[in-house]
Tab-separated table of C-alpha atoms and ligand atoms in Angstrom:
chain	number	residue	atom	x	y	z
A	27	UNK	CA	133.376	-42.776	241.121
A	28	UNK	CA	136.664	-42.526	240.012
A	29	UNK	CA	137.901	-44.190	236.867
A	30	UNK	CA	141.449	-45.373	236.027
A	31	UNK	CA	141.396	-46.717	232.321
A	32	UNK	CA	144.554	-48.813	231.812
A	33	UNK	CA	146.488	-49.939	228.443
A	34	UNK	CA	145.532	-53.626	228.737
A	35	UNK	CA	145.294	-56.405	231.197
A	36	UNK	CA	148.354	-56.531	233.001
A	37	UNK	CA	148.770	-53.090	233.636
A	38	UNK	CA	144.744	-53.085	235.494
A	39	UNK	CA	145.794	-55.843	237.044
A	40	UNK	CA	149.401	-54.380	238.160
A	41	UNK	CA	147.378	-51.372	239.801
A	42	UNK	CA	144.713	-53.225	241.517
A	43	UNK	CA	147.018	-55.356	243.222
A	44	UNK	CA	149.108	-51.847	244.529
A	45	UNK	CA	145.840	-51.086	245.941
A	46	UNK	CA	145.085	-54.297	247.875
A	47	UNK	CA	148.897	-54.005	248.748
A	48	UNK	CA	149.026	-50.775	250.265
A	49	UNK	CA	145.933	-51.541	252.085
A	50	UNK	CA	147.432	-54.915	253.652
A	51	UNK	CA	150.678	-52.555	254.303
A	52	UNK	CA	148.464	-50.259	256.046
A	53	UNK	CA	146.191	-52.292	257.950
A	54	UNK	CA	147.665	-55.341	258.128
A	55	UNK	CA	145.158	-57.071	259.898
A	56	UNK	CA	142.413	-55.900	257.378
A	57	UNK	CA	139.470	-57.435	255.776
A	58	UNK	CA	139.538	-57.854	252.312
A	59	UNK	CA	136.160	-58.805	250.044
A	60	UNK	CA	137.185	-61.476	247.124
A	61	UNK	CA	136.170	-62.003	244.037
A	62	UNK	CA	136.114	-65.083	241.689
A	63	UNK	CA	135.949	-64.802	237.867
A	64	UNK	CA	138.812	-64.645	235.241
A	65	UNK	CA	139.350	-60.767	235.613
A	66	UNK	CA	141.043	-60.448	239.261
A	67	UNK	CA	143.523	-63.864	238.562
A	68	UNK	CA	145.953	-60.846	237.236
A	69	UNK	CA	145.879	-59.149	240.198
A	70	UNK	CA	146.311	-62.571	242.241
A	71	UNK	CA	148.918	-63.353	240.210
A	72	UNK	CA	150.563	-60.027	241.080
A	73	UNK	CA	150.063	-59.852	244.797
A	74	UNK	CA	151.276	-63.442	245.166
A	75	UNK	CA	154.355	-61.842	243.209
A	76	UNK	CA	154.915	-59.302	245.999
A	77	UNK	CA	154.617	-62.254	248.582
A	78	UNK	CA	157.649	-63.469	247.019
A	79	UNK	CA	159.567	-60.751	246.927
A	80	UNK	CA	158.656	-60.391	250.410
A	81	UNK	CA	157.157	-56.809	250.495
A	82	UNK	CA	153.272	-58.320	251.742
A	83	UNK	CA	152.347	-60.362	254.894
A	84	UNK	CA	149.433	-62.162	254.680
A	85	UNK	CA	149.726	-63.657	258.370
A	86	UNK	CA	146.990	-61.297	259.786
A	87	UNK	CA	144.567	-60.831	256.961
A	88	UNK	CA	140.871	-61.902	256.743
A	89	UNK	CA	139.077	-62.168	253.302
A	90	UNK	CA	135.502	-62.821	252.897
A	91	UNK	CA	134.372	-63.913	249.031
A	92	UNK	CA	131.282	-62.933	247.011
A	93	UNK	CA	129.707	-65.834	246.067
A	94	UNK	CA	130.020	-69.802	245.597
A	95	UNK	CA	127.859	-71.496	243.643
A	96	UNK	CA	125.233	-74.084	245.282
A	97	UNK	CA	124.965	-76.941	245.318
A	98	UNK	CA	128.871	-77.746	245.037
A	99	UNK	CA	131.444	-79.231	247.359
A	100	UNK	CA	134.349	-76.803	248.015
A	101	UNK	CA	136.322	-79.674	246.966
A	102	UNK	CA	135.063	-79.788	243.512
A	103	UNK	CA	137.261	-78.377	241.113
A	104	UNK	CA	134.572	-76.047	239.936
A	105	UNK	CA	133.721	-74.000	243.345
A	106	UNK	CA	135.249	-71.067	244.216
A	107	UNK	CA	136.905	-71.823	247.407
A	108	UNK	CA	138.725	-74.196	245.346
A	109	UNK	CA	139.711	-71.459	242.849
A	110	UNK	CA	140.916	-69.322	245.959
A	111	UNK	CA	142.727	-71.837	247.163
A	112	UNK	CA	144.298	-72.825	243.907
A	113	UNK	CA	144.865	-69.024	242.641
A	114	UNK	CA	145.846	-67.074	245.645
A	115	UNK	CA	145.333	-68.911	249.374
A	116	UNK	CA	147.727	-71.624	249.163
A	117	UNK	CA	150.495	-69.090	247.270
A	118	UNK	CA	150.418	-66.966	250.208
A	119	UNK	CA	151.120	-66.854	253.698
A	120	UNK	CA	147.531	-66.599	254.880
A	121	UNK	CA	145.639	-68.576	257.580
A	122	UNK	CA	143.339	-71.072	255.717
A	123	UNK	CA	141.027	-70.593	258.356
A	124	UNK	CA	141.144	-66.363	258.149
A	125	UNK	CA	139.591	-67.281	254.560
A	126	UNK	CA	135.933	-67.218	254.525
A	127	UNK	CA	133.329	-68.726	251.035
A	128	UNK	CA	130.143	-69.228	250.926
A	129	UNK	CA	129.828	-72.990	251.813
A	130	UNK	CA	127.944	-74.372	248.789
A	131	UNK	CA	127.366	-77.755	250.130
A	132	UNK	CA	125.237	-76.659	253.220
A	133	UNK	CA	121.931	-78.156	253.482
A	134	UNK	CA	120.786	-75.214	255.150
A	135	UNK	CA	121.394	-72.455	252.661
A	136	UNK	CA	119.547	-69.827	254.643
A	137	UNK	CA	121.628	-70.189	257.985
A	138	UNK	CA	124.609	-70.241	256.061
A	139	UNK	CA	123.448	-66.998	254.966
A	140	UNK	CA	122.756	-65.415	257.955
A	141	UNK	CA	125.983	-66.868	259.683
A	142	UNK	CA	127.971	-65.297	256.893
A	143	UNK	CA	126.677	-61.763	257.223
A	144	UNK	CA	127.474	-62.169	260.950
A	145	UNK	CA	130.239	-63.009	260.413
A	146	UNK	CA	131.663	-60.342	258.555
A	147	UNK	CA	130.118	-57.580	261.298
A	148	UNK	CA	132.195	-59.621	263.894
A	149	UNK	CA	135.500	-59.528	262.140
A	150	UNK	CA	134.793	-55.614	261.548
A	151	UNK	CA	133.528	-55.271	258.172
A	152	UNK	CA	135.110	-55.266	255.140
A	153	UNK	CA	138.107	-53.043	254.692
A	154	UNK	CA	138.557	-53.064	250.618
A	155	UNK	CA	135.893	-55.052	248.525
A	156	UNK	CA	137.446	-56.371	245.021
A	157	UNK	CA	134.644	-57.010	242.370
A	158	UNK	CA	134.680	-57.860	238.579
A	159	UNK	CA	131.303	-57.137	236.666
A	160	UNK	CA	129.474	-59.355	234.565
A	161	UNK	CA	128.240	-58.861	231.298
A	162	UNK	CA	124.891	-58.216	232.620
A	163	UNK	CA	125.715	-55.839	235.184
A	164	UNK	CA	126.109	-58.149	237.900
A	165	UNK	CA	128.169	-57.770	240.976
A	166	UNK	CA	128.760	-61.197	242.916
A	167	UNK	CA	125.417	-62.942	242.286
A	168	UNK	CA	123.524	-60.334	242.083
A	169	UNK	CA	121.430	-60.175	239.027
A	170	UNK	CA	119.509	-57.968	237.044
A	171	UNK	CA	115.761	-57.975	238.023
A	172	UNK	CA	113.245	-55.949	238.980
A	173	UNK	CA	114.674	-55.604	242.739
A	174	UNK	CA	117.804	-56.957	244.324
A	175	UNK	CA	118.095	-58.443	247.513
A	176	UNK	CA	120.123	-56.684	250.454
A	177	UNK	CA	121.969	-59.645	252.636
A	178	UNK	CA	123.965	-62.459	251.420
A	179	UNK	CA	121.613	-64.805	250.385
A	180	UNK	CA	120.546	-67.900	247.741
A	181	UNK	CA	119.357	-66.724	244.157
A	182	UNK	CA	118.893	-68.115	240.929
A	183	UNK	CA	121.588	-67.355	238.113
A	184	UNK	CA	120.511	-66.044	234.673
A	185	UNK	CA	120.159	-67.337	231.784
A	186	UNK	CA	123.249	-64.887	230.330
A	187	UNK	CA	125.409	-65.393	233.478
A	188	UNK	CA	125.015	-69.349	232.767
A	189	UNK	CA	125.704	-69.018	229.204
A	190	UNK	CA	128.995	-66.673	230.433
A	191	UNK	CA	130.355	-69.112	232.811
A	192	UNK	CA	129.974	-72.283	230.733
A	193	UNK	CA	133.173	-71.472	229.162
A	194	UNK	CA	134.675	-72.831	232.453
A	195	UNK	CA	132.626	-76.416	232.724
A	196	UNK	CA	132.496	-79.111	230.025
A	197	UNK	CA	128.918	-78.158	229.329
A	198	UNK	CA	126.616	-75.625	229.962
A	199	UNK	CA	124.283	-78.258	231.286
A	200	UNK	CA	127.023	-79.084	234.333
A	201	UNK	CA	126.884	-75.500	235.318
A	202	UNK	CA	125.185	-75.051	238.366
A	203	UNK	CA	121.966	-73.058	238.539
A	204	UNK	CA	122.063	-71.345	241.804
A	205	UNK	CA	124.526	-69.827	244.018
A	206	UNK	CA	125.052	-67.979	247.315
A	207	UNK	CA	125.859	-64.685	247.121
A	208	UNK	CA	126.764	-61.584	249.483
A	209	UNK	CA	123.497	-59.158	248.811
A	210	UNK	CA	123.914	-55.590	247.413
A	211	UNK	CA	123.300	-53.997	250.926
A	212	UNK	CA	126.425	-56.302	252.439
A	213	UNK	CA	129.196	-55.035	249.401
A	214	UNK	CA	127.936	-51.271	249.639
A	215	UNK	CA	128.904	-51.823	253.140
A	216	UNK	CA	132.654	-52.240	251.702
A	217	UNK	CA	134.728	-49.837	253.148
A	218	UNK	CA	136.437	-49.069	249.913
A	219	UNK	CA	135.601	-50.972	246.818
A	220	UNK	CA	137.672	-51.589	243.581
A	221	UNK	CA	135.835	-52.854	240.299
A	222	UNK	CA	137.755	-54.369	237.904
A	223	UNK	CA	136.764	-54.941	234.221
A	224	UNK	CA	138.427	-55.498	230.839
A	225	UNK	CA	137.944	-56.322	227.561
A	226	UNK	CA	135.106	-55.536	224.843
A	227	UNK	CA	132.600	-57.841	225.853
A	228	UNK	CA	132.217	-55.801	229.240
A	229	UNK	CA	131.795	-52.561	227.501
A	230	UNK	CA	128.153	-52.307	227.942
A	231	UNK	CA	128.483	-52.595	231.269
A	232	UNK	CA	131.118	-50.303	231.933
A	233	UNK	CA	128.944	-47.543	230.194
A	234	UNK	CA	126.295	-48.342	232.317
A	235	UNK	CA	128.195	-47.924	235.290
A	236	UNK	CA	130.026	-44.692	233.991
A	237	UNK	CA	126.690	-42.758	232.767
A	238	UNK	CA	123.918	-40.970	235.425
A	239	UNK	CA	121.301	-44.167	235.548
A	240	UNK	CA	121.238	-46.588	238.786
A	241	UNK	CA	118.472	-49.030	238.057
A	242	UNK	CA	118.493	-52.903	239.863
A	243	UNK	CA	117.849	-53.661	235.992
A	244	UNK	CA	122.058	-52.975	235.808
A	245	UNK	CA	122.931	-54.093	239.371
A	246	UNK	CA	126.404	-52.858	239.185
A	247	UNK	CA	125.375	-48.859	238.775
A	248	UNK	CA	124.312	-49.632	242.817
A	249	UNK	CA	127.552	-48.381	243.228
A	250	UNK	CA	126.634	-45.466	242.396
A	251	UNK	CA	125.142	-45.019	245.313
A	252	UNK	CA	128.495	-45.448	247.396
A	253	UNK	CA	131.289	-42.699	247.883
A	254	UNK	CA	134.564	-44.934	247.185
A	255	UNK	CA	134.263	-46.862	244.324
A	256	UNK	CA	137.686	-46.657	241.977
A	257	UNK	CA	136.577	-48.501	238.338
A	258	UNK	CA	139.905	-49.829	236.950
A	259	UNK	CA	139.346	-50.981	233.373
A	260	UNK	CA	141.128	-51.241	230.811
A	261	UNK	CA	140.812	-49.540	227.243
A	262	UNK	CA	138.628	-52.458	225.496
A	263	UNK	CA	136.366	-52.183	228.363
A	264	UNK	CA	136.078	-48.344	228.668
A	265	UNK	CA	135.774	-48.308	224.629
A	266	UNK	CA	136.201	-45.205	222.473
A	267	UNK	CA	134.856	-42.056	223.773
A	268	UNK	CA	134.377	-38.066	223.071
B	29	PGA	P1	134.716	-62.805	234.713
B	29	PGA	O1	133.376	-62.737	235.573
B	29	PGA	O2	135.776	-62.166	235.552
B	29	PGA	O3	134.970	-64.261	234.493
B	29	PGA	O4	134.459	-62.042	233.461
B	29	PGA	C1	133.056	-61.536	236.185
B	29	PGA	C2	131.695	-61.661	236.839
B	29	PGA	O5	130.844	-62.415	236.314
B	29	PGA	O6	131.463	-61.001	237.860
């Protein structure tokens, strides 16, 4: 894995977003994996910059996202095709419909699932995967346990990742409990992938996915297991080391 350790916030965010630029410049049809989260809104913020300026073209690209929580309608302010739309989709020149979430207000979570993963394989795969990390460990909604679950699929969230996201609801009790989330065999599929992390309450988890272990108990150090990861942290997250 390689590992980029930036001064602070902006500057991660400033060199994720020349990654996901030079692969749109390269590919410019190419399929890009989203995240949600505070961490990547730098980086959204940034590549809707270069929009502007008119060095990107989004007319051609496809994105696929991690996760959405469930049950939610995408038009509640809380989902996360409502957070795309808000923080990057409808700031840049891309085809609403070339945007793909999870659709959290299906009654048939398990189709939506499989139609998802298909999905992906028909538009080619994923080109460059962006992920944050939780606390935990997770990537999308994939969380620590004693096994993890390969294809996009429904799980419950924990207890910690709750807790973690309340910050974002009026109270932890209107925080959903489940969500929909690609599975850990569909983002090591990624092409590339890019995990983004900063500040000291991700530490742990940066160490974890830094050090030798891979255990599903710290579902991020699955990326172990793949051979083009690029960690871009910055210093609070990486912490002080020999
Ligand atoms: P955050 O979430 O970017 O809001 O810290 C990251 C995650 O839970 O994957």
């Amino acid at each position: 894995m390689k590992v980029v350790i930036c001064d602070n916030y902006e500057k991660m965010s400033e060199y994720a977003a020349r990654i996901v630029a030079s692969c749109v410049t390269l590919k410019p049809n190419c399929v890009l994996g989203l995240a949600t989260g505070s961490t990547p809104i730098g980086t959204y913020n940034e590549l809707v910059r270069l929009y502007q300026n008119e060095e990107l073209d989004f007319s051609s690209v496809k994105t696929f996202n991690l996760d959405e929580y469930f049950p939610i309608e995408p038009t509640n302010s809380q989902s996360y095709r409502y957070f795309m739309n808000k923080n990057l989709f409808d700031r840049i020149n891309i085809p609403i419909e070339n945007t793909f979430v999870p659709n959290g207000a299906t009654s048939e979570a398990r189709a939506e699932c499989e139609n998802y993963e298909e999905k992906i394989k028909e538009y080619g795969g994923i080109d460059l995967q962006i992920l944050g990390i939780g606390q935990n460990g997770h990537i999308g909604f994939n969380e620590p346990g004693d096994e993890l679950i390969a294809a996009t699929h429904l799980t419950e969230l924990d207890e910690s990742t709750i807790n973690a996201n309340s910050r974002f609801f009026k109270s932890r009790e209107d925080v959903p409990d489940k969500a929909l989330t690609m599975g850990m065999a569909t983002i090591l599929r990624a092409r590339r992938i890019i995990v983004l992390a900063n500040g000291k309450e991700k530490r742990n988890a940066v160490r974890a996915l830094t050090d030798d272990r891979i255990s599903a108990k710290i579902p991020a150090t699955m990326l172990k297991l793949h051979k083009d990861v690029t960690l871009i942290c910055d210093k609070e997250a990486y912490g002080d080391r020999d």
